[in-house]
Coordinates of C-alpha atoms in Angstrom, one line a residue:
M1 CA -0.2 19.4 -20.1
S2 CA -1.3 16.3 -22.1
S3 CA 1.9 16.3 -24.1
I4 CA 4.3 16.6 -21.1
K5 CA 5.8 13.2 -21.7
N6 CA 6.5 14.0 -25.3
R7 CA 8.0 17.3 -24.4
N8 CA 10.2 15.9 -21.7
L9 CA 11.5 13.2 -24.0
R10 CA 12.2 15.7 -26.7
K11 CA 13.9 18.2 -24.4
Y12 CA 15.8 15.8 -22.2
G13 CA 17.4 13.4 -24.6
G14 CA 14.4 11.4 -26.0
K15 CA 13.5 10.8 -29.6
G16 CA 10.9 13.4 -29.7
K17 CA 7.9 11.0 -29.8
F18 CA 5.9 8.9 -27.4
P19 CA 7.7 5.7 -26.4
T20 CA 6.0 2.6 -27.8
I21 CA 4.0 0.4 -25.5
L22 CA 6.8 -2.2 -25.6
L23 CA 9.4 0.3 -24.5
E24 CA 7.1 1.5 -21.6
I25 CA 6.6 -2.1 -20.5
L26 CA 10.3 -2.8 -20.8
V27 CA 11.2 0.2 -18.6
L28 CA 8.5 -0.7 -16.1
C29 CA 9.9 -4.3 -15.9
I30 CA 13.4 -3.0 -15.4
I31 CA 12.3 -0.8 -12.5
A32 CA 10.1 -3.5 -11.0
A33 CA 12.9 -6.1 -11.1
S34 CA 15.4 -3.6 -9.7
I35 CA 13.2 -2.8 -6.8
F36 CA 11.8 -6.3 -6.1
L37 CA 14.7 -8.7 -6.5
P38 CA 17.1 -7.2 -4.0
R39 CA 14.3 -6.9 -1.5
W40 CA 13.3 -10.5 -1.9
A41 CA 16.6 -12.4 -1.9
K42 CA 18.2 -13.8 1.2
L43 CA 15.5 -12.6 3.6
N44 CA 16.6 -15.3 6.1
R45 CA 19.7 -13.3 7.0
V46 CA 20.2 -10.4 9.4
V47 CA 17.5 -9.8 12.1
T48 CA 17.4 -6.5 13.9
P49 CA 16.3 -6.1 17.6
D50 CA 13.3 -3.9 16.7
E51 CA 11.9 -6.6 14.3
V52 CA 11.6 -8.9 17.2
Y53 CA 9.3 -6.5 18.9
W54 CA 7.2 -6.1 15.8
F55 CA 7.1 -9.8 15.3
N56 CA 5.5 -10.1 18.7
R57 CA 3.2 -7.1 18.3
S58 CA 2.0 -8.5 15.0
G59 CA 1.0 -11.8 16.6
S60 CA -0.9 -9.9 19.3
F61 CA -2.6 -7.7 16.6
N62 CA -3.6 -10.8 14.7
L63 CA -5.1 -12.4 17.8
A64 CA -7.0 -9.2 18.6
L65 CA -8.5 -9.2 15.1
Y66 CA -9.4 -12.9 15.4
Q67 CA -11.1 -12.4 18.8
G68 CA -12.8 -9.1 17.8
D69 CA -11.0 -7.2 20.6
F70 CA -10.4 -4.1 18.5
A71 CA -9.1 -2.1 21.4
Q72 CA -6.1 -4.4 21.5
T73 CA -5.1 -3.6 17.9
Y74 CA -3.4 -0.6 19.6
Q75 CA -0.1 -2.2 20.4
K76 CA 2.3 0.6 20.3
E77 CA 2.2 4.4 20.1
H78 CA 4.2 4.5 16.8
P79 CA 1.5 3.2 15.9
G80 CA 2.9 0.6 13.3
V81 CA -0.5 -0.4 12.1
T82 CA 0.5 -1.0 8.5
L83 CA 3.4 -3.2 9.6
M84 CA 1.2 -5.2 11.9
W85 CA -1.3 -5.8 9.1
V86 CA 1.6 -7.3 7.1
G87 CA 2.7 -9.4 10.1
A88 CA -0.9 -10.6 10.7
I89 CA -1.2 -11.7 7.1
A90 CA 2.1 -13.7 7.5
Y91 CA 0.8 -15.3 10.7
D92 CA -2.4 -16.3 9.0
H93 CA -0.7 -17.7 6.0
L94 CA 1.6 -19.9 8.1
F95 CA -1.2 -20.9 10.4
Q96 CA -3.2 -22.2 7.3
E97 CA -0.1 -24.0 6.1
Y98 CA 0.3 -25.6 9.6
L99 CA -3.3 -26.8 9.5
D100 CA -2.9 -28.2 6.0
H101 CA 0.0 -30.3 7.1
N102 CA -1.5 -31.2 10.5
P103 CA -5.3 -31.6 9.8
E104 CA -5.8 -33.5 13.1
Y105 CA -5.4 -30.1 14.9
R106 CA -8.0 -28.3 12.8
D107 CA -10.8 -28.7 15.4
Q108 CA -8.7 -28.1 18.4
I109 CA -6.0 -25.5 17.6
T110 CA -6.6 -21.8 18.1
K111 CA -4.8 -18.7 16.8
N112 CA -3.6 -18.1 20.3
Y113 CA -1.9 -21.5 20.4
F114 CA -0.3 -20.9 17.0
I115 CA 1.1 -17.5 18.0
K116 CA 2.5 -18.7 21.3
S117 CA 3.7 -22.1 20.2
V118 CA 4.0 -22.9 16.5
A119 CA 5.2 -19.5 15.3
R120 CA 7.6 -19.2 18.3
Q121 CA 9.2 -22.6 17.5
N122 CA 10.4 -21.1 14.2
P123 CA 10.2 -17.3 14.5
L124 CA 12.5 -16.8 11.5
A125 CA 9.9 -18.4 9.2
T126 CA 7.2 -16.0 10.2
L127 CA 9.6 -13.0 10.0
V128 CA 10.7 -14.1 6.5
E129 CA 7.1 -14.4 5.4
S130 CA 6.4 -10.9 6.6
R131 CA 9.5 -9.6 4.8
K132 CA 8.2 -11.3 1.6
I133 CA 4.9 -9.5 1.8
L134 CA 6.7 -6.2 2.5
A135 CA 8.9 -6.7 -0.6
I136 CA 5.7 -6.9 -2.7
V137 CA 4.1 -3.9 -0.9
N138 CA 7.3 -1.8 -1.3
T139 CA 7.6 -2.7 -4.9
I140 CA 4.0 -1.6 -5.6
I141 CA 4.5 1.7 -3.7
L142 CA 7.7 2.6 -5.5
L143 CA 6.3 1.7 -9.0
L144 CA 3.4 4.1 -8.3
A145 CA 5.9 6.7 -7.2
Y146 CA 7.9 6.0 -10.4
W147 CA 4.8 6.7 -12.5
F148 CA 4.4 10.1 -10.9
A149 CA 8.1 10.9 -11.2
R150 CA 8.1 9.9 -14.8
R151 CA 5.3 12.4 -15.5
M152 CA 7.3 15.0 -13.6
M153 CA 10.7 14.7 -15.2
G154 CA 10.5 12.3 -18.2
V155 CA 11.3 8.6 -18.7
G156 CA 15.1 8.9 -18.8
P157 CA 15.6 10.8 -15.5
A158 CA 12.9 8.8 -13.7
L159 CA 14.4 5.5 -14.8
I160 CA 17.8 6.5 -13.5
G161 CA 16.3 8.0 -10.4
F162 CA 14.5 4.9 -9.4
A163 CA 17.5 2.7 -10.2
L164 CA 19.3 4.8 -7.6
I165 CA 16.5 4.3 -5.1
A166 CA 16.2 0.6 -5.9
F167 CA 20.0 0.1 -5.2
D168 CA 20.5 2.7 -2.5
P169 CA 22.3 0.6 0.1
F170 CA 20.7 2.2 3.2
H171 CA 17.2 2.6 1.7
L172 CA 17.5 -1.1 0.5
A173 CA 18.6 -2.3 3.9
L174 CA 15.7 -0.7 5.7
T175 CA 13.0 -1.7 3.1
R176 CA 14.0 -5.4 3.5
L177 CA 13.3 -5.4 7.2
M178 CA 10.0 -5.9 9.1
H179 CA 10.4 -2.4 10.4
L180 CA 8.6 1.0 10.2
D181 CA 11.1 3.4 8.8
G182 CA 11.6 1.9 5.3
L183 CA 7.8 1.4 4.8
L184 CA 7.1 5.0 6.0
A185 CA 9.7 6.4 3.7
N186 CA 8.0 4.9 0.7
F187 CA 4.5 6.0 1.6
Y188 CA 6.0 9.5 2.3
L189 CA 7.6 9.6 -1.1
L190 CA 4.5 8.4 -3.0
S191 CA 2.3 11.0 -1.2
L192 CA 4.8 13.7 -2.0
L193 CA 5.3 12.9 -5.7
A194 CA 1.5 12.4 -6.3
Y195 CA 0.8 15.8 -4.8
I196 CA 3.5 17.4 -6.9
H197 CA 1.9 15.8 -9.9
F198 CA -1.5 17.3 -8.9
T199 CA 0.0 20.8 -8.6
E200 CA 1.0 20.6 -12.3
E201 CA -1.7 18.5 -14.0
R202 CA -4.7 18.9 -11.5
K203 CA -5.7 15.3 -11.9
P204 CA -8.1 14.1 -9.1
F205 CA -6.4 10.6 -9.2
A206 CA -3.2 12.2 -7.9
I207 CA -5.0 13.7 -4.9
L208 CA -6.6 10.3 -4.2
I209 CA -3.3 8.4 -4.3
S210 CA -1.5 11.1 -2.3
G211 CA -4.2 11.2 0.4
I212 CA -4.3 7.4 0.7
S213 CA -0.5 7.3 1.0
A214 CA -0.6 10.0 3.6
G215 CA -3.1 8.1 5.7
L216 CA -1.0 4.9 5.5
A217 CA 2.1 6.9 6.4
W218 CA 0.4 8.2 9.5
L219 CA -0.7 4.7 10.4
T220 CA 2.9 3.5 10.0
K221 CA 4.8 6.0 12.2
S222 CA 3.9 9.4 13.7
P223 CA 6.7 11.4 11.8
G224 CA 4.4 10.8 8.8
F225 CA 2.3 13.7 10.1
I226 CA 5.2 16.0 9.0
L227 CA 3.5 15.7 5.6
I228 CA 0.8 18.1 6.8
P229 CA 3.0 21.2 7.4
T230 CA 5.1 20.3 4.4
L231 CA 2.2 20.3 1.9
G232 CA 0.7 23.3 3.8
L233 CA 3.8 25.2 2.9
V234 CA 3.7 23.9 -0.7
V235 CA 0.1 25.2 -1.0
L236 CA 1.2 28.7 0.3
L237 CA 4.0 28.8 -2.2
Q238 CA 1.7 27.6 -5.0
I239 CA -0.7 30.5 -4.1
W240 CA 2.2 33.0 -4.2
R241 CA 3.4 31.5 -7.5
K242 CA 0.0 31.9 -9.2
M243 CA -0.6 35.4 -7.9
R244 CA 2.9 36.4 -9.1
L245 CA 2.3 34.9 -12.6
D246 CA -1.2 36.4 -12.9
P247 CA -1.8 39.4 -10.5
Q248 CA -5.2 40.1 -12.1
T249 CA -6.7 36.9 -10.9
S250 CA -9.0 37.1 -7.8
R251 CA -7.0 36.3 -4.6
I252 CA -10.0 34.4 -3.2
K253 CA -10.3 32.3 -6.3
V254 CA -6.5 31.5 -6.2
I255 CA -6.6 30.6 -2.5
W256 CA -9.7 28.4 -2.9
S257 CA -8.2 26.6 -5.9
E258 CA -5.2 25.5 -3.8
A259 CA -7.0 25.1 -0.4
W260 CA -9.7 22.7 -1.5
P261 CA -7.3 20.0 -2.8
L262 CA -5.3 20.1 0.5
T263 CA -8.6 19.8 2.4
V264 CA -9.7 16.8 0.3
W265 CA -6.2 15.3 0.7
G266 CA -6.6 15.6 4.5
I267 CA -10.1 14.1 4.5
I268 CA -8.9 11.1 2.4
G269 CA -5.9 10.5 4.7
T270 CA -8.1 10.8 7.8
I271 CA -10.6 8.3 6.4
V272 CA -7.8 5.8 5.7
F273 CA -6.3 6.3 9.1
F274 CA -9.6 5.6 10.9
A275 CA -10.8 2.8 8.5
A276 CA -7.6 0.7 8.6
W277 CA -7.0 0.8 12.4
P278 CA -9.8 -1.0 14.3
A279 CA -8.7 0.6 17.6
M280 CA -10.0 3.9 16.2
W281 CA -13.4 2.4 16.0
V282 CA -13.7 1.8 19.7
I283 CA -11.0 3.9 21.6
P284 CA -10.1 6.8 19.2
R285 CA -9.4 9.4 21.9
E286 CA -7.1 7.1 23.9
A287 CA -5.3 5.8 20.9
L288 CA -4.6 9.3 19.5
S289 CA -3.6 10.6 22.9
E290 CA -1.0 7.9 23.1
V291 CA 0.3 8.4 19.6
F292 CA 0.8 12.2 20.0
G293 CA 1.8 12.1 23.6
M294 CA 4.5 9.6 23.2
A295 CA 5.8 11.3 20.0
H296 CA 6.4 14.3 22.2
T297 CA 8.1 12.1 24.8
Y298 CA 10.4 10.5 22.3
A299 CA 11.4 13.9 21.0
T300 CA 12.2 15.4 24.4
E301 CA 13.6 12.6 26.5
G302 CA 16.3 11.2 24.2
H303 CA 18.0 7.8 24.4
S304 CA 18.0 5.6 27.5
S305 CA 21.6 4.5 27.0
R306 CA 24.9 5.9 25.7
I307 CA 25.4 7.0 22.1
F308 CA 28.7 6.9 20.2
F309 CA 28.9 9.7 17.6
N310 CA 31.8 11.5 15.9
G311 CA 34.5 9.9 18.2
Q312 CA 32.6 10.7 21.5
I313 CA 30.6 8.6 24.0
I314 CA 27.5 10.8 24.7
D315 CA 24.9 10.5 27.4
G316 CA 21.7 9.6 25.5
N317 CA 19.5 12.2 27.2
Q318 CA 21.9 15.0 26.2
F319 CA 21.8 14.2 22.5
G320 CA 19.9 17.4 21.7
L321 CA 20.3 20.5 19.5
R322 CA 24.0 20.8 20.2
Y323 CA 24.4 17.9 17.8
F324 CA 22.4 19.6 15.0
Y325 CA 25.0 18.3 12.5
F326 CA 24.1 14.7 13.4
Y327 CA 21.8 14.1 10.4
P328 CA 23.8 15.9 7.7
L329 CA 27.0 14.0 8.8
T330 CA 25.4 10.6 9.0
Y331 CA 23.6 11.2 5.7
L332 CA 27.0 11.8 4.0
W333 CA 28.3 8.6 5.5
R334 CA 25.4 6.5 4.2
I335 CA 25.0 7.7 0.6
T336 CA 26.9 6.5 -2.4
P337 CA 29.5 8.4 -4.4
I338 CA 27.0 8.4 -7.4
V339 CA 24.5 10.3 -5.2
M340 CA 27.1 12.6 -3.7
I341 CA 28.4 13.6 -7.1
G342 CA 24.9 14.0 -8.5
L343 CA 23.9 16.4 -5.7
T344 CA 26.9 18.5 -6.4
A345 CA 26.0 18.5 -10.1
F346 CA 22.4 19.4 -9.1
I347 CA 23.6 22.5 -7.2
L348 CA 25.9 23.6 -10.0
G349 CA 23.3 22.8 -12.7
T350 CA 20.6 24.8 -10.9
L351 CA 22.9 27.8 -10.5
R352 CA 23.9 27.7 -14.1
K353 CA 20.3 27.0 -15.3
R354 CA 21.2 23.9 -17.3
K355 CA 18.6 21.6 -18.9
P356 CA 16.6 20.0 -17.4
L357 CA 17.0 22.1 -14.3
A358 CA 16.1 25.3 -16.2
D359 CA 12.6 24.0 -17.1
P360 CA 10.0 25.7 -14.8
K361 CA 8.2 22.5 -14.1
V362 CA 11.3 20.6 -13.1
R363 CA 12.5 23.6 -11.0
W364 CA 9.1 23.7 -9.2
S365 CA 9.2 20.0 -8.5
S366 CA 12.7 20.2 -7.3
T367 CA 11.8 23.1 -5.0
I368 CA 9.0 21.0 -3.4
L369 CA 11.4 18.1 -2.9
L370 CA 13.9 20.4 -1.2
I371 CA 11.2 21.8 1.0
A372 CA 10.1 18.3 2.1
I373 CA 13.7 17.3 2.7
F374 CA 14.7 20.2 4.9
I375 CA 11.4 20.3 6.9
Y376 CA 11.9 16.6 7.7
I377 CA 15.5 17.0 8.7
F378 CA 14.7 20.1 10.8
A379 CA 11.9 18.3 12.6
M380 CA 14.1 15.3 13.4
T381 CA 16.9 17.5 14.5
L382 CA 14.7 19.1 17.1
G383 CA 14.2 15.7 18.8
F384 CA 16.7 14.4 21.4
K385 CA 16.4 10.9 20.2
K386 CA 18.4 10.4 17.0
F387 CA 19.2 7.5 14.8
D388 CA 20.6 7.6 11.3
R389 CA 17.6 5.6 10.0
Y390 CA 15.2 8.3 11.3
I391 CA 15.8 10.4 8.1
I392 CA 15.6 7.5 5.6
H393 CA 12.6 9.5 4.2
V394 CA 14.9 12.1 2.6
Y395 CA 17.1 9.5 0.8
A396 CA 14.8 8.9 -2.2
P397 CA 14.0 12.6 -2.7
F398 CA 17.7 13.3 -2.6
D399 CA 18.3 10.5 -5.1
I400 CA 15.9 12.1 -7.5
L401 CA 17.6 15.4 -7.2
A402 CA 21.0 13.8 -7.7
V403 CA 19.7 12.2 -10.9
L404 CA 18.6 15.6 -12.2
G405 CA 22.1 16.8 -11.5
W406 CA 23.6 13.9 -13.4
Y407 CA 21.2 14.3 -16.3
A408 CA 22.1 18.0 -16.6
W409 CA 25.7 17.1 -16.8
I410 CA 25.0 14.2 -19.3
L411 CA 23.0 16.6 -21.6
W412 CA 25.8 19.2 -21.4
L413 CA 28.4 16.6 -22.2
K414 CA 26.2 15.2 -25.0
G415 CA 26.3 18.6 -26.7
K416 CA 30.1 18.5 -26.7
L417 CA 30.4 15.0 -28.2
P418 CA 30.8 14.2 -31.9
S419 CA 27.5 13.7 -33.6
R420 CA 28.2 10.0 -34.4
V421 CA 28.3 9.1 -30.7
R422 CA 25.6 11.4 -29.3
K423 CA 22.8 8.8 -29.7
A424 CA 24.7 6.3 -27.6
S425 CA 25.7 8.8 -24.9
I426 CA 22.6 8.6 -22.8
P427 CA 22.2 4.8 -22.7
I428 CA 25.9 4.5 -21.8
A429 CA 25.6 7.1 -19.1
I430 CA 22.5 5.4 -17.7
S431 CA 24.3 2.0 -17.7
F432 CA 27.3 3.6 -16.0
I433 CA 25.2 5.1 -13.2
F434 CA 23.1 2.0 -12.8
S435 CA 26.1 -0.2 -12.6
L436 CA 28.1 1.9 -10.0
Q437 CA 25.1 2.2 -7.7
A438 CA 24.4 -1.6 -8.0
F439 CA 28.1 -2.3 -7.2
C440 CA 27.8 -0.3 -3.9
F441 CA 25.1 -2.6 -2.5
L442 CA 26.3 -5.9 -4.1
R443 CA 29.6 -5.7 -2.4
V444 CA 28.0 -5.8 1.1
F445 CA 24.7 -7.7 0.3
P446 CA 22.8 -8.9 2.3
N447 CA 24.5 -6.7 5.0
M448 CA 23.7 -3.4 3.5
L449 CA 23.7 -1.7 6.9
A450 CA 27.4 -2.2 6.9
Y451 CA 27.9 0.1 3.9
Y452 CA 29.6 3.4 4.4
N453 CA 30.5 6.0 1.8
P454 CA 34.1 5.5 0.5
L455 CA 34.3 9.2 -0.3
M456 CA 33.9 9.9 3.5
G457 CA 36.5 7.3 4.4
G458 CA 34.4 4.1 4.0
S459 CA 34.6 1.2 6.4
R460 CA 38.1 2.1 7.5
N461 CA 37.1 5.3 9.2
A462 CA 33.4 4.7 9.9
P463 CA 33.9 3.2 13.3
D464 CA 35.6 6.4 14.4
V465 CA 32.4 8.4 13.5
M466 CA 29.3 6.2 13.4
Q467 CA 27.7 4.0 16.0
I468 CA 27.8 0.7 14.1
G469 CA 25.6 -2.3 14.1
W470 CA 21.9 -3.1 14.4
G471 CA 22.1 -6.9 14.5
E472 CA 24.0 -7.6 11.3
G473 CA 26.6 -10.3 11.8
L474 CA 24.9 -12.1 14.7
D475 CA 23.5 -14.7 12.2
L476 CA 27.1 -15.4 11.3
A477 CA 28.1 -15.7 15.0
A478 CA 25.2 -18.2 15.6
L479 CA 26.2 -20.1 12.4
Y480 CA 29.7 -20.5 13.7
L481 CA 28.6 -21.8 17.1
N482 CA 25.9 -24.0 15.5
Q483 CA 28.8 -25.9 13.9
K484 CA 30.0 -27.0 17.3
S485 CA 29.3 -30.7 17.9
D486 CA 27.2 -30.1 21.0
A487 CA 25.6 -26.8 19.8
E488 CA 22.1 -27.7 21.1
N489 CA 23.5 -28.0 24.6
L490 CA 25.6 -24.8 24.6
M491 CA 24.7 -21.8 26.6
V492 CA 25.7 -18.4 25.2
T493 CA 25.5 -14.9 26.6
S494 CA 25.2 -12.5 23.7
W495 CA 24.5 -8.9 22.9
Y496 CA 20.9 -9.0 21.6
G497 CA 20.8 -12.5 23.0
D498 CA 17.1 -12.6 23.4
G499 CA 16.5 -11.1 20.0
P500 CA 18.5 -11.4 16.7
F501 CA 21.0 -14.0 18.1
S502 CA 18.3 -16.3 19.4
F503 CA 16.6 -16.4 16.0
F504 CA 19.6 -18.3 14.6
F505 CA 21.3 -20.1 17.5
K506 CA 20.4 -23.8 18.3
G507 CA 21.3 -23.7 22.0
E508 CA 20.2 -21.6 25.0
T509 CA 20.8 -17.8 25.0
F510 CA 21.1 -15.2 27.7
D511 CA 20.8 -11.5 27.0
M512 CA 23.7 -9.2 27.9
P513 CA 22.5 -6.0 29.7
G514 CA 23.7 -2.5 28.8
L515 CA 25.8 -0.3 31.1
T516 CA 26.5 -2.6 34.0
L517 CA 25.8 -6.3 34.8
T518 CA 23.4 -7.4 37.5
K519 CA 23.9 -10.3 39.8
D520 CA 21.7 -12.5 37.6
S521 CA 23.7 -11.4 34.6
W522 CA 27.0 -12.5 36.2
E523 CA 25.4 -15.8 37.1
N524 CA 24.4 -16.3 33.4
I525 CA 27.8 -15.3 32.2
N526 CA 29.5 -17.8 34.6
A527 CA 27.1 -20.5 33.4
S528 CA 27.7 -19.8 29.7
D529 CA 30.0 -21.7 27.4
Y530 CA 30.6 -18.6 25.2
I531 CA 30.3 -14.8 25.3
V532 CA 29.4 -12.9 22.2
T533 CA 30.2 -9.1 22.2
Y534 CA 29.2 -6.6 19.6
I535 CA 30.9 -3.6 18.0
H536 CA 28.8 -0.8 19.5
Q537 CA 29.5 -2.3 22.9
W538 CA 33.2 -1.6 22.8
Q539 CA 32.4 1.7 21.0
R540 CA 30.4 2.8 24.0
N541 CA 32.3 0.8 26.7
M542 CA 29.2 -1.3 27.7
P543 CA 29.0 -3.2 30.0
E544 CA 31.8 -1.3 31.6
D545 CA 32.5 -4.0 34.2
L546 CA 32.8 -6.8 31.7
L547 CA 34.7 -5.4 28.7
P548 CA 37.9 -4.8 30.7
I549 CA 37.9 -8.4 31.7
L550 CA 37.4 -9.6 28.1
A551 CA 40.1 -7.3 26.9
T552 CA 42.7 -9.5 28.7
Q553 CA 41.6 -12.5 26.7
E554 CA 41.9 -13.5 23.0
P555 CA 38.6 -14.1 21.3
E556 CA 38.2 -17.6 19.8
H557 CA 36.6 -16.2 16.7
T558 CA 35.9 -12.7 15.2
I559 CA 33.5 -11.7 12.5
W560 CA 34.2 -9.0 10.0
I561 CA 31.8 -7.4 7.5
N562 CA 33.0 -5.0 4.8
G563 CA 36.3 -4.5 6.6
I564 CA 34.8 -3.8 10.0
E565 CA 35.2 -6.0 13.0
Y566 CA 31.6 -6.6 14.2
I567 CA 31.7 -9.5 16.7
R568 CA 34.1 -11.2 19.1
I569 CA 33.3 -14.7 20.4
Y570 CA 35.0 -15.7 23.7
K571 CA 35.1 -19.2 25.0
R572 CA 34.5 -19.5 28.8
E573 CA 37.2 -21.5 30.6

């Protein structure tokens, strides 16, 4: 066990000796920079509607902490506690900066005043501050995950794998936002890889990290609890595996050897869950009831509005098991060609037992990742409420499997090359994969949500299949209108008008309702100077009483991202 790194390097393309400290530091720096820099740059662009909610909840969470009203740290059943801690730190940081620049308010100002007034005057600054903290947090989580993956598969595959994760457009897009899914995906990955590491090397440190990550995952969003049945199944397979390898060993001894780590893991996760959420100190029963009760509601009630999927407009509450192919199809649309080809190579390499996929330890680790992937997709498929981002948790595990497929192909190809070029083959292959994955996100940065797999038809065909848009482009619409000479006096009705659009626009905004317009909405539209419509409005024919009227007019300006028309801006006559 102690020489696993040496063996992995020797077997899978290394030099047959431990890397030097300098090489280890260099690799770690490459991974850290690859993860951190794309998650730090241009954070003042693209605001999603859900971030607006978490911006407000974080302010309320911060105020509850300041006033000692711990029951009010329950803000939402998700429960989103880790995200609200990040937001609270951002509020505190900006609050201190405000006092430093305005010392005359030091004795009079309160947190409540800051949350309601100062932060609200420039909400984008607070949101960006939260995103910066998340960039640091996500980098730390993924670096820890890399360390466990490196022990699992060796330096070369782990380096390529985390380069894929770092530059995965969809994973990158969601881990740049002040939102739950990207953060949960990283906690989920770390807990999973740390537990895999424990099953092989039996290091208590791995159980500690896995348990802490699990508790933080549960605090982030309730689907994190899927880790419990996933690791439960892993333990059962591990028991079966040990009994099969050594039938003479006492069954009770084998069962206990695998049951106690899972028990310790659960205890650590539970302690973290209770310790980091003050609401659990005062109203544990009520908080847990809301978390699990609403998780069931979300799964059974579906969407409150129409959904566009695969060329159809679907009633949101009918989006159930009949659309079991939703997640596999949307996954294929969101991944990159590098990952798609790598997964194909993984399947072929596994069937043909090529290195490194023939190695028992790699095969076992791959099996656990596959179990985790399919349990998660299956659980999400059972729910009526579906978004492509709900399975972001499987992207990083799939990226790791794709790398193993690529590495199997690289090692096979290396054996066919002339001896004089073999040494250079792996660095060249790593650079090739790294560069192509980076190209996929760079061509749409910072609008990575607008990326669609070119092997599936890319941006040309995506609007015929995927419901597109989660706020990207509205910053560009606001920038266009801000350039008007009287922008501060303009009134605009916009999709997401009270949310993402209002974070950027100088003038007054009205929100556009969904299916049909109310009397008040018509009055706002008639009073507006401009109307801003969004792509998934016309994909879903919403509002159905306004779009036919606008269809008879030419928009003053349109906004395109990655070859997709996202926004139409109409001037009111």
